[in-house]
Coordinates of C-alpha atoms and ligand atoms in Angstrom, one line a residue:
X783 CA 108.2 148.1 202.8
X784 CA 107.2 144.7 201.4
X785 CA 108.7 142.3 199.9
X786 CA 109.9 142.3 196.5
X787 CA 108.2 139.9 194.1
X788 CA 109.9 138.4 191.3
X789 CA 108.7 137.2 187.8
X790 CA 108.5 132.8 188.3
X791 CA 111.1 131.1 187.5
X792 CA 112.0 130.2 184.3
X793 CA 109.1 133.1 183.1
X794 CA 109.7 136.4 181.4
X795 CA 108.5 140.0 181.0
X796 CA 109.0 141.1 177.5
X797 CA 109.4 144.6 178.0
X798 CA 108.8 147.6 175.5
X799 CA 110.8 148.5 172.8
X800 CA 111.8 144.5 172.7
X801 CA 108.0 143.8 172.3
X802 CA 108.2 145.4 169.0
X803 CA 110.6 143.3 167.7
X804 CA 107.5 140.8 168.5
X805 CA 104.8 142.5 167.2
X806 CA 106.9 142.8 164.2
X807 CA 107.7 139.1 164.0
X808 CA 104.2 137.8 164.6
X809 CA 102.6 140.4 162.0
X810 CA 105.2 138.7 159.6
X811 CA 104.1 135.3 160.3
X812 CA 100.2 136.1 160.0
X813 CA 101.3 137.8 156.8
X814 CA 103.0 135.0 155.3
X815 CA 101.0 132.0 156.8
X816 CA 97.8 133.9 155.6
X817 CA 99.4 134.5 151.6
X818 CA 99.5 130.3 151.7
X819 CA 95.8 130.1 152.8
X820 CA 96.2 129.7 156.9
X821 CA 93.7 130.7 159.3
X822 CA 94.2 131.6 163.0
X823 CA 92.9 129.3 165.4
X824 CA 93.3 129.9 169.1
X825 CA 92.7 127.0 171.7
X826 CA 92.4 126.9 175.0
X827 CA 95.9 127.2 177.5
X828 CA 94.3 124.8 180.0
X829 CA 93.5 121.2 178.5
X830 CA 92.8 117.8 179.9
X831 CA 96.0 116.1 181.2
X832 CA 94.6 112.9 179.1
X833 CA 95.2 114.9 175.6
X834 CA 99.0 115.0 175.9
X835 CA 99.3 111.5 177.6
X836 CA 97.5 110.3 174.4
X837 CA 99.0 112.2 171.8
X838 CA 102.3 113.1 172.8
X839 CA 102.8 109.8 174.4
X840 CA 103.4 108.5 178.3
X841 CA 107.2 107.4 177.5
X842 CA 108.7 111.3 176.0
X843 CA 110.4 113.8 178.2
X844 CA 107.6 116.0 177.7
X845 CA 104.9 114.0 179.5
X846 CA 106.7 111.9 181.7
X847 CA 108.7 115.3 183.7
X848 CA 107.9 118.7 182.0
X849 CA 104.3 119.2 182.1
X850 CA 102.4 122.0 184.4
X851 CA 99.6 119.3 185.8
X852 CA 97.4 119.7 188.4
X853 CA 94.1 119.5 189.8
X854 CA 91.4 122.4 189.7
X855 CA 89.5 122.6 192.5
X856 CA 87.1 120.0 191.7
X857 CA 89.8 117.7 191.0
X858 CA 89.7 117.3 187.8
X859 CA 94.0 116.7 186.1
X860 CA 94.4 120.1 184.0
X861 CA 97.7 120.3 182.1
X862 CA 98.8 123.9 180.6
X863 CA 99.4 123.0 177.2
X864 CA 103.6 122.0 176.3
X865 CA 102.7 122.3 172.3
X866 CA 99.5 122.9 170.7
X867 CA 99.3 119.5 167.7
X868 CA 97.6 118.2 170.5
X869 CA 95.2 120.6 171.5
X870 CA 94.4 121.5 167.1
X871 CA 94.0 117.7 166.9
X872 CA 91.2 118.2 169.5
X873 CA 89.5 121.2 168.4
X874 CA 89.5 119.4 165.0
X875 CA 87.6 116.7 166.7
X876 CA 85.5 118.6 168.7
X877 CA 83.8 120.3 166.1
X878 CA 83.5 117.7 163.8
X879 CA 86.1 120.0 161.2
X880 CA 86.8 116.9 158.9
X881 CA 83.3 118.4 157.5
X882 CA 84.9 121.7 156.5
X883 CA 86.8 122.3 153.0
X884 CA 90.0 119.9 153.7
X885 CA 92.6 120.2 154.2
X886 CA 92.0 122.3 157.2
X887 CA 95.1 125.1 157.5
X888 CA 95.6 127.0 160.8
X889 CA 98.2 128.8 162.3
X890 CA 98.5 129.8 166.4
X891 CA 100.6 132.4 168.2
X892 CA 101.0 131.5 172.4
X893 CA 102.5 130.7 175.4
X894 CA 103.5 126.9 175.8
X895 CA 104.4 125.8 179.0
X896 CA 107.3 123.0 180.0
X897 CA 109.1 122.5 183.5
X898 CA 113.0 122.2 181.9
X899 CA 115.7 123.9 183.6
X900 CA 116.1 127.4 182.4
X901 CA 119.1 128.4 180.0
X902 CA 119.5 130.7 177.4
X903 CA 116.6 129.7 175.0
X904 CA 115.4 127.7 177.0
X905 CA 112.4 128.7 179.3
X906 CA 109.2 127.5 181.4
X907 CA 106.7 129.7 179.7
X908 CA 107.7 130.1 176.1
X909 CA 106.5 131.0 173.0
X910 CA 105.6 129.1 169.7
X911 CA 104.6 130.2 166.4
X912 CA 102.8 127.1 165.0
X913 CA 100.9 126.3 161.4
X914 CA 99.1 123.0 161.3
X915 CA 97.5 121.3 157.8
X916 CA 95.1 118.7 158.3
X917 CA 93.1 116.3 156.4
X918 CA 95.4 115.6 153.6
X919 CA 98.0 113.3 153.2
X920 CA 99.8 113.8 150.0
X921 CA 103.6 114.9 149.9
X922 CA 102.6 118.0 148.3
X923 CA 101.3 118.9 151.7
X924 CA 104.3 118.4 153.4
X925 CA 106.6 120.2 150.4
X926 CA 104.2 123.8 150.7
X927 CA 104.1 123.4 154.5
X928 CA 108.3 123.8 154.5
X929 CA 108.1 126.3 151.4
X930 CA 106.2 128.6 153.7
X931 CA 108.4 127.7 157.0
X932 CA 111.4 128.5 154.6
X933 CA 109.7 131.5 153.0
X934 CA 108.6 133.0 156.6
X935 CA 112.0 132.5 157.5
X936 CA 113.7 134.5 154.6
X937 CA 111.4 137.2 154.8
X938 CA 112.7 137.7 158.4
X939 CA 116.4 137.8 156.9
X940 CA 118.0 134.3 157.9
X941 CA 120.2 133.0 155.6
X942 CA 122.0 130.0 155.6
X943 CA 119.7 128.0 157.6
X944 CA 119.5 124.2 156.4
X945 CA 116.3 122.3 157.4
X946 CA 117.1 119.0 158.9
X947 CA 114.9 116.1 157.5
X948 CA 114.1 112.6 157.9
X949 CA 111.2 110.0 157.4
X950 CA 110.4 107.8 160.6
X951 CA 107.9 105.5 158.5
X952 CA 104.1 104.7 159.1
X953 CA 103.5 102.9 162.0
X954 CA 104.4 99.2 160.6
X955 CA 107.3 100.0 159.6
X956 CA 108.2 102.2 162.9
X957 CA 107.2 98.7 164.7
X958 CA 109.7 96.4 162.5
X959 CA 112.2 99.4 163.0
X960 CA 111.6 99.4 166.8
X961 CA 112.1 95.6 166.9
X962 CA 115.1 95.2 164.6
X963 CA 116.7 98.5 166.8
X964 CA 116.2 96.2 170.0
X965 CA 117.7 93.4 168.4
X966 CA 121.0 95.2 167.8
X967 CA 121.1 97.0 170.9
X968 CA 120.1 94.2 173.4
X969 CA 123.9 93.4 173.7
X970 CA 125.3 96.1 173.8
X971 CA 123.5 97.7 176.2
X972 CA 126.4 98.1 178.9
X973 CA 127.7 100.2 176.7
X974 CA 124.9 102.5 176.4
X975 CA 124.1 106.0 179.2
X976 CA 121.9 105.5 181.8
X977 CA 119.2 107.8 179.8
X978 CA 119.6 105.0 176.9
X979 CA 119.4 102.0 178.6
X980 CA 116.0 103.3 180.5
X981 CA 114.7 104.0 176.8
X982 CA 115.3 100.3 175.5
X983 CA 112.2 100.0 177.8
X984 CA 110.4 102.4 176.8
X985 CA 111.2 104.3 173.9
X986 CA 114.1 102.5 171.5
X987 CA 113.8 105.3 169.1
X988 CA 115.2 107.9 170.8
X989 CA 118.0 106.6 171.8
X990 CA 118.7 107.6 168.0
X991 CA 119.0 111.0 168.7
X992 CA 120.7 111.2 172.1
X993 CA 123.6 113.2 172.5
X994 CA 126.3 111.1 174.6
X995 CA 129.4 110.1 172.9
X996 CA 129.1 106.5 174.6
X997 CA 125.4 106.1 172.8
X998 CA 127.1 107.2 169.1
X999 CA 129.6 104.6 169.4
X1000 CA 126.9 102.0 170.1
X1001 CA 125.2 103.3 167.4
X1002 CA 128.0 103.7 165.1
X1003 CA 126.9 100.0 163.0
X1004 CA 122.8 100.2 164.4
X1005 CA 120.4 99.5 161.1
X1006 CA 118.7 102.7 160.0
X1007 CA 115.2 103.2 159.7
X1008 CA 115.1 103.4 155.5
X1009 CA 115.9 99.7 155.4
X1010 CA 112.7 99.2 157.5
X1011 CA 110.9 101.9 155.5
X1012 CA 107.9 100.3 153.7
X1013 CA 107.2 101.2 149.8
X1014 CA 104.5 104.0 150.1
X1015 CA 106.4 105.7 152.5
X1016 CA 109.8 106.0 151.1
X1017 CA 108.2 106.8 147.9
X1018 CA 106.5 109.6 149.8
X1019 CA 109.6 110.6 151.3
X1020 CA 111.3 110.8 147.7
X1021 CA 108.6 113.4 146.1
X1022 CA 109.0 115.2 149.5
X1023 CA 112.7 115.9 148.5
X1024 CA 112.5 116.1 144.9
X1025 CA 110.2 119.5 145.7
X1026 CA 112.4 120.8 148.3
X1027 CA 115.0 120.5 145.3
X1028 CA 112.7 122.1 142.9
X1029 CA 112.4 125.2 144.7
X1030 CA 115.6 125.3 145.8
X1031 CA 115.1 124.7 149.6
X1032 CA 118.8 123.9 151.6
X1033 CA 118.2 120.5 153.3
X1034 CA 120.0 117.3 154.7
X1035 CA 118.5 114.4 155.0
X1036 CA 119.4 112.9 158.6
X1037 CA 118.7 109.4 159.2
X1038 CA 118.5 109.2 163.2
X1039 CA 116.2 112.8 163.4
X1040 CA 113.3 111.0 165.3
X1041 CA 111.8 113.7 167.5
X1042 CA 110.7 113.7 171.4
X1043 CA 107.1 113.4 170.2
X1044 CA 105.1 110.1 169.4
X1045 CA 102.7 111.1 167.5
X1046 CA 105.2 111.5 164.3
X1047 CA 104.6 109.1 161.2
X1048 CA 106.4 109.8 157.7
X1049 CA 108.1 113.5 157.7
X1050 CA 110.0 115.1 160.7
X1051 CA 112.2 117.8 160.3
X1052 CA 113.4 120.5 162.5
X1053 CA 115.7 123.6 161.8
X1054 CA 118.7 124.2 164.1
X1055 CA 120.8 128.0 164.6
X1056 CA 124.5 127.7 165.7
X1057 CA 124.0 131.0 168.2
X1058 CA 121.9 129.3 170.5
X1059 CA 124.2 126.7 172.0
X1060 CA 122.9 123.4 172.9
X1061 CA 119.3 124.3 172.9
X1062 CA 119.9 125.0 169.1
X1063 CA 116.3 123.9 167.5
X1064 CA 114.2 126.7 166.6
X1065 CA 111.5 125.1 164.7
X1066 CA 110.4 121.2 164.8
X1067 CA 107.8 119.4 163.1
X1068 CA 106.5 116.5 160.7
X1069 CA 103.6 114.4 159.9
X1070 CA 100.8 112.7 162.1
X1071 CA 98.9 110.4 160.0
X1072 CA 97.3 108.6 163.5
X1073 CA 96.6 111.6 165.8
X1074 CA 93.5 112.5 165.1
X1075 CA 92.2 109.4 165.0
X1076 CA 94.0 108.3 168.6
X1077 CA 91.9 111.4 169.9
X1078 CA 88.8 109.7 168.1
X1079 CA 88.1 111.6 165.0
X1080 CA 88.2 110.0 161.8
X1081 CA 91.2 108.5 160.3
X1082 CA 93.1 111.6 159.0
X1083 CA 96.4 112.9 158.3
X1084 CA 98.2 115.6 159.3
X1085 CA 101.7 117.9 159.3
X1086 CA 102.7 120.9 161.1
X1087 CA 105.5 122.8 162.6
X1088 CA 105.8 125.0 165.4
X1089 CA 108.3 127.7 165.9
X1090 CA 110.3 128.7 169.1
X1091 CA 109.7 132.4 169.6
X1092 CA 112.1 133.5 172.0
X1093 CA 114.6 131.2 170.6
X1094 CA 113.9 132.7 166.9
X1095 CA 114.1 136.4 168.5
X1096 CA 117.6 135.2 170.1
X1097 CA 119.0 134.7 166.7
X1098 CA 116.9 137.3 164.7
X1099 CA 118.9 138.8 161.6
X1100 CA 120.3 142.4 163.1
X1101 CA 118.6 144.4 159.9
X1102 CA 115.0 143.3 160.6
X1103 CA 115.4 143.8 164.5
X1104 CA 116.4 147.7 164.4
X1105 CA 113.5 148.1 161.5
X1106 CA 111.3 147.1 164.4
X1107 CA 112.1 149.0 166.8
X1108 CA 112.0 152.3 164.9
X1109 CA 109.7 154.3 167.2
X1110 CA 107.9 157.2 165.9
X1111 CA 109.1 159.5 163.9
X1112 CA 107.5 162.8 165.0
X1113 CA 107.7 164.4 168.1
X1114 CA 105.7 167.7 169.1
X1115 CA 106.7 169.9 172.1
X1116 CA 104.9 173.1 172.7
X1117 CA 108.0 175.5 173.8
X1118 CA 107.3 177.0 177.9
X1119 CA 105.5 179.3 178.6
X1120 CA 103.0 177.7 176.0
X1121 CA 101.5 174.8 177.5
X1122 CA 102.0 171.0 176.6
X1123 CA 98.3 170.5 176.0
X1124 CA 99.0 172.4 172.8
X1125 CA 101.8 169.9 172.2
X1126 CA 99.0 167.4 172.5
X1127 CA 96.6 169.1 170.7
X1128 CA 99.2 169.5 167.3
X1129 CA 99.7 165.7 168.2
X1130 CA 96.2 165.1 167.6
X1131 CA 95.7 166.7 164.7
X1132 CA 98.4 164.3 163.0
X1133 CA 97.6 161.3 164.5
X1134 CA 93.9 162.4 163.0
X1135 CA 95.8 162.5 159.5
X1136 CA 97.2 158.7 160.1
X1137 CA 100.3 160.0 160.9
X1138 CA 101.9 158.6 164.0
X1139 CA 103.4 161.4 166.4
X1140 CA 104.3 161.7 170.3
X1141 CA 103.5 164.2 172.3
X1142 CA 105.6 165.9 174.7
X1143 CA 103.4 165.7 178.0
X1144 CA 105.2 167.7 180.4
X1145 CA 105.8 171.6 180.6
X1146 CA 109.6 171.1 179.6
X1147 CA 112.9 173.6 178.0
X1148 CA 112.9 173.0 174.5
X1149 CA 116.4 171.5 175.2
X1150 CA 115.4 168.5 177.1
X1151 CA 112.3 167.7 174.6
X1152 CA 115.4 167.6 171.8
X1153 CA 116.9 165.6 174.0
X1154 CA 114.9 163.3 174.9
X1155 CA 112.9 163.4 171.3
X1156 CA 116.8 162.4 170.0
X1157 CA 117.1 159.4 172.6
X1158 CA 113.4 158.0 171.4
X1159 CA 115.0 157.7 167.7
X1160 CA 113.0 160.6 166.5
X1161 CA 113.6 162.3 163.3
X1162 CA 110.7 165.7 163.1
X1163 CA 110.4 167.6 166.4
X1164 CA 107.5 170.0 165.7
X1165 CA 107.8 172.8 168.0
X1166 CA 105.0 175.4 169.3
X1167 CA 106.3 178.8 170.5
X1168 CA 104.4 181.7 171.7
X1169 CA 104.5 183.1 168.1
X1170 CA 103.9 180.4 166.4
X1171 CA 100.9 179.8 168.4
X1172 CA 99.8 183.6 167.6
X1173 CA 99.9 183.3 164.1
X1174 CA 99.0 180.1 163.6
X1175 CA 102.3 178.5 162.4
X1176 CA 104.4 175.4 163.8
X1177 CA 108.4 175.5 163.5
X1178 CA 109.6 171.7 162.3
X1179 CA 113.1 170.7 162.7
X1180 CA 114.6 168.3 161.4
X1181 CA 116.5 166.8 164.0
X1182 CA 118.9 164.6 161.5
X1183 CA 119.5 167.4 159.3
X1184 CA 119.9 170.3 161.3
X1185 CA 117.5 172.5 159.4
X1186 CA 114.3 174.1 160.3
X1187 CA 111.6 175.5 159.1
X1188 CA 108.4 177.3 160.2
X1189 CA 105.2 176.3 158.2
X1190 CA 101.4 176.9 158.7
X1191 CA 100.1 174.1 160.9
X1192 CA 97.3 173.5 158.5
X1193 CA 100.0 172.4 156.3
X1194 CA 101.9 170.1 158.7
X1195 CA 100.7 167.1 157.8
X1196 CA 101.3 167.0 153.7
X1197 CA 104.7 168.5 154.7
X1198 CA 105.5 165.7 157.2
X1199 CA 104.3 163.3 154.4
X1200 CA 106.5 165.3 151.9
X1201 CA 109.4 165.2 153.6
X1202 CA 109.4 161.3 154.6
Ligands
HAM2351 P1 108.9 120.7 169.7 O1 110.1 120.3 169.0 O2 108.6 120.0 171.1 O3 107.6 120.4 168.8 O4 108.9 122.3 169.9 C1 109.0 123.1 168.8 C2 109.9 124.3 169.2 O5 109.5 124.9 170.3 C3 111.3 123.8 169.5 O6 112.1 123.6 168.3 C4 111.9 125.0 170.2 O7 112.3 126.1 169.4 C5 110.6 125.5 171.0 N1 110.7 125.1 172.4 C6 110.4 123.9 172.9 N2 110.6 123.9 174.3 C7 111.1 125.2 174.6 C8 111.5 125.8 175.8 N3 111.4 125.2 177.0 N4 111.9 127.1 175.7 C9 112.0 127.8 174.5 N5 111.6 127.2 173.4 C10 111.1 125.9 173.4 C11 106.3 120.7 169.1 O8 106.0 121.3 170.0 C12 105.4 120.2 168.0 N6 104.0 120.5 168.5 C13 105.7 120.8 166.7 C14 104.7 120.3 165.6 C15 103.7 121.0 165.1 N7 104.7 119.1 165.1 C16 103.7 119.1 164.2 N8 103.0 120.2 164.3

């Protein structure tokens, strides 16, 4: 016998009837996304190494330990992609879309790939649900792009979830921020974790957001970033709220939410569910007013968000799970000793008449196709009997009910679509 092999770590097979609590998600998103105008765009899973370096910056977590990088066989440094701003901010590039109606509004559905250590909600392959808007730079943009994350959301059934915000500046006032953070945490800097003190090196910012208690103490009487903030962006970040409030969207405003990712100018924000523990973010996002440009396109804005999938399916309201998975509703069984290809046949028929049906396959006692028609959720078993097949006729039972009936089988289908 040889050896068992197992899925790689930190990798998943979503297995059926789950994957139709998946389906169901993702047909809501393209739903949604495509009522505010969104496209789907679909990049590449392999990119150049370079693109995230550049984009997502040498100094995050991201780049510097989680990437999947390595050589093809010609050498080259592939990376399979951690997030896809990156990889839109490319393809944007690439085909010179600053020439297309702006702003440009896409939406992707894949597999994103990080080296973390597994946990619950937390994987190596995992999915994201993304929408990107480029080429304008206007709050307005930023206002409907969280409408429709707040919208997609609601239509799935979460209630109660409060989107986290905050402004991290354009990129002068990030740089008097960075210095003036420095300043005040030079001394103290005993005081600060391990993780911290390597990030007064190389990334001050996110020592904002760092979850020791040693690091909020230090940071306890730090300046905040909206004293550095300059005029156009804090009036930015005002109309930003002021439509949140006028469509009634729960928010805070939280003045350390910086974000492992460097391209962010302006607006982050990022939406956080208590069942998931520690890795609690299910989506993230904000503005990029200097990505595409740093990947040498023209000097264009941008804001996005992307989703966690398997994170968002973790925490998926109850109601629109079991809606989901809802299998088929009819079941056909031809009854022994007429054969199961006239179960398939009736089958057929309905399916021919858009109406989705199973068919019972094998030659099988009419008491283990009820049985196993009741495990698969069903509500109509349509049975065939010797008789019925004479004459011409189909027995339906309603398996909920209790009742049956026995009806011409030219009739099956308006009576199945009567009796829904
Ligand atoms: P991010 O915050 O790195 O942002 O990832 C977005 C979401 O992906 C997270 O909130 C989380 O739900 C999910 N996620 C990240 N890593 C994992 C993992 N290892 N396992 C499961 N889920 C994970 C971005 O990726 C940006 N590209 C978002 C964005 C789009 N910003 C602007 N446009």
């Amino acid at each position: 016998m040889g050896r068992k092999i197992q899925a790689v770590k930190g990798t998943r097979d979503l297995l059926p009837p789950e994957t139709a609590v998946w389906v169901a998600v993702e047909r809501t998103a393209r739903e949604t996304f495509g009522a505010y105008g969104y496209s789907e765009i679909r990049t590449p899973i392999l990119e150049d190494t370079e693109l995230f370096v550049r984009s997502v910056g040498e100094s995050t977590d991201i780049v510097g330990k989680e990437m999947y990088t390595f050589a093809d066989r010609k050498g080259r440094s592939l990376t399979l992609r951690p997030e896809s701003t990156a990889s839109v901010a490319r393809a944007f590039v690439q085909h010179g879309l600053h020439r297309a109606p702006l702003p440009l509004k896409v939406f992707y559905i894949g597999p994103h790939f990080r080296y973390e250590r597994p946990q619950k909600g937390r994987y190596r392959q995992f999915f994201q649900i993304g929408a990107e808007l480029l080429g304008d730079a206007g709050p307005q943009s930023d206002g409907e792009l969280l409408l429709m994350l707040v919208r997609f959301l609601s239509v799935l059934g979460f209630e109660g979830l409060v989107v986290r915000l905050n402004t991290v500046g354009d990129e002068e006032s990030r740089e008097a921020y960075r210095k003036g953070l420095l300043e005040y945490l030079e001394p103290h800097r005993e005081a600060l974790s391990p993780d911290s003190r390597r990030r007064l090196e190389t990334n001050p910012l996110r020592i904002l957001d760092s979850k020791d208690p040693a690091d909020h103490r230090v940071l306890e009487g730090a300046p905040q970033l909206s004293e550095f903030l300059s005029a156009e962006s804090a009036a930015h970040f005002e109309a930003v709220c002021t439509m949140l409030d006028r469509h009634g969207v729960a928010y805070t405003v939280e003045p350390r939410l910086v974000r492992g990712l460097d391209y962010y100018t302006r607006t982050v924000f990022e939406i956080i569910s208590e069942g998931l523990g520690a890795q609690d973010a299910i989506v993230g996002g904000g503005r990029y007013d200097g990505l595409i440009e740093e990947l040498g396109g023209q000097a264009l804005p941008g804001i996005g968000f992307a989703i966690g999938e398997d994170r968002l399916i973790e925490v998926l309201p109850e109601k629109f799970r079991s809606e989901a998975m809802m299998s088929s509703a009819v079941a056909v069984a031809a009854v022994p000793p007429v054969s199961a290809a006239e179960a398939v046949a009736v089958a057929e028929e309905l399916r021919s008449e858009n109406l989705p049906a199973l068919a019972e396959l094998a030659d099988r006692s009419v008491r283990s196709a009820l049985k196993r028609a009741d495990r698969a959720g069903v509500q109509w078993m349509v049975l065939i009997g010797e008789q019925e097949q004479s004459t011409g006729m189909v027995t339906v039972r309603d398996l909920e009910q209790g009742t049956q009936e026995t009806i011409s089988r030219g009739d099956l289908a308006n009576y199945l679509r009567r009796s829904r």
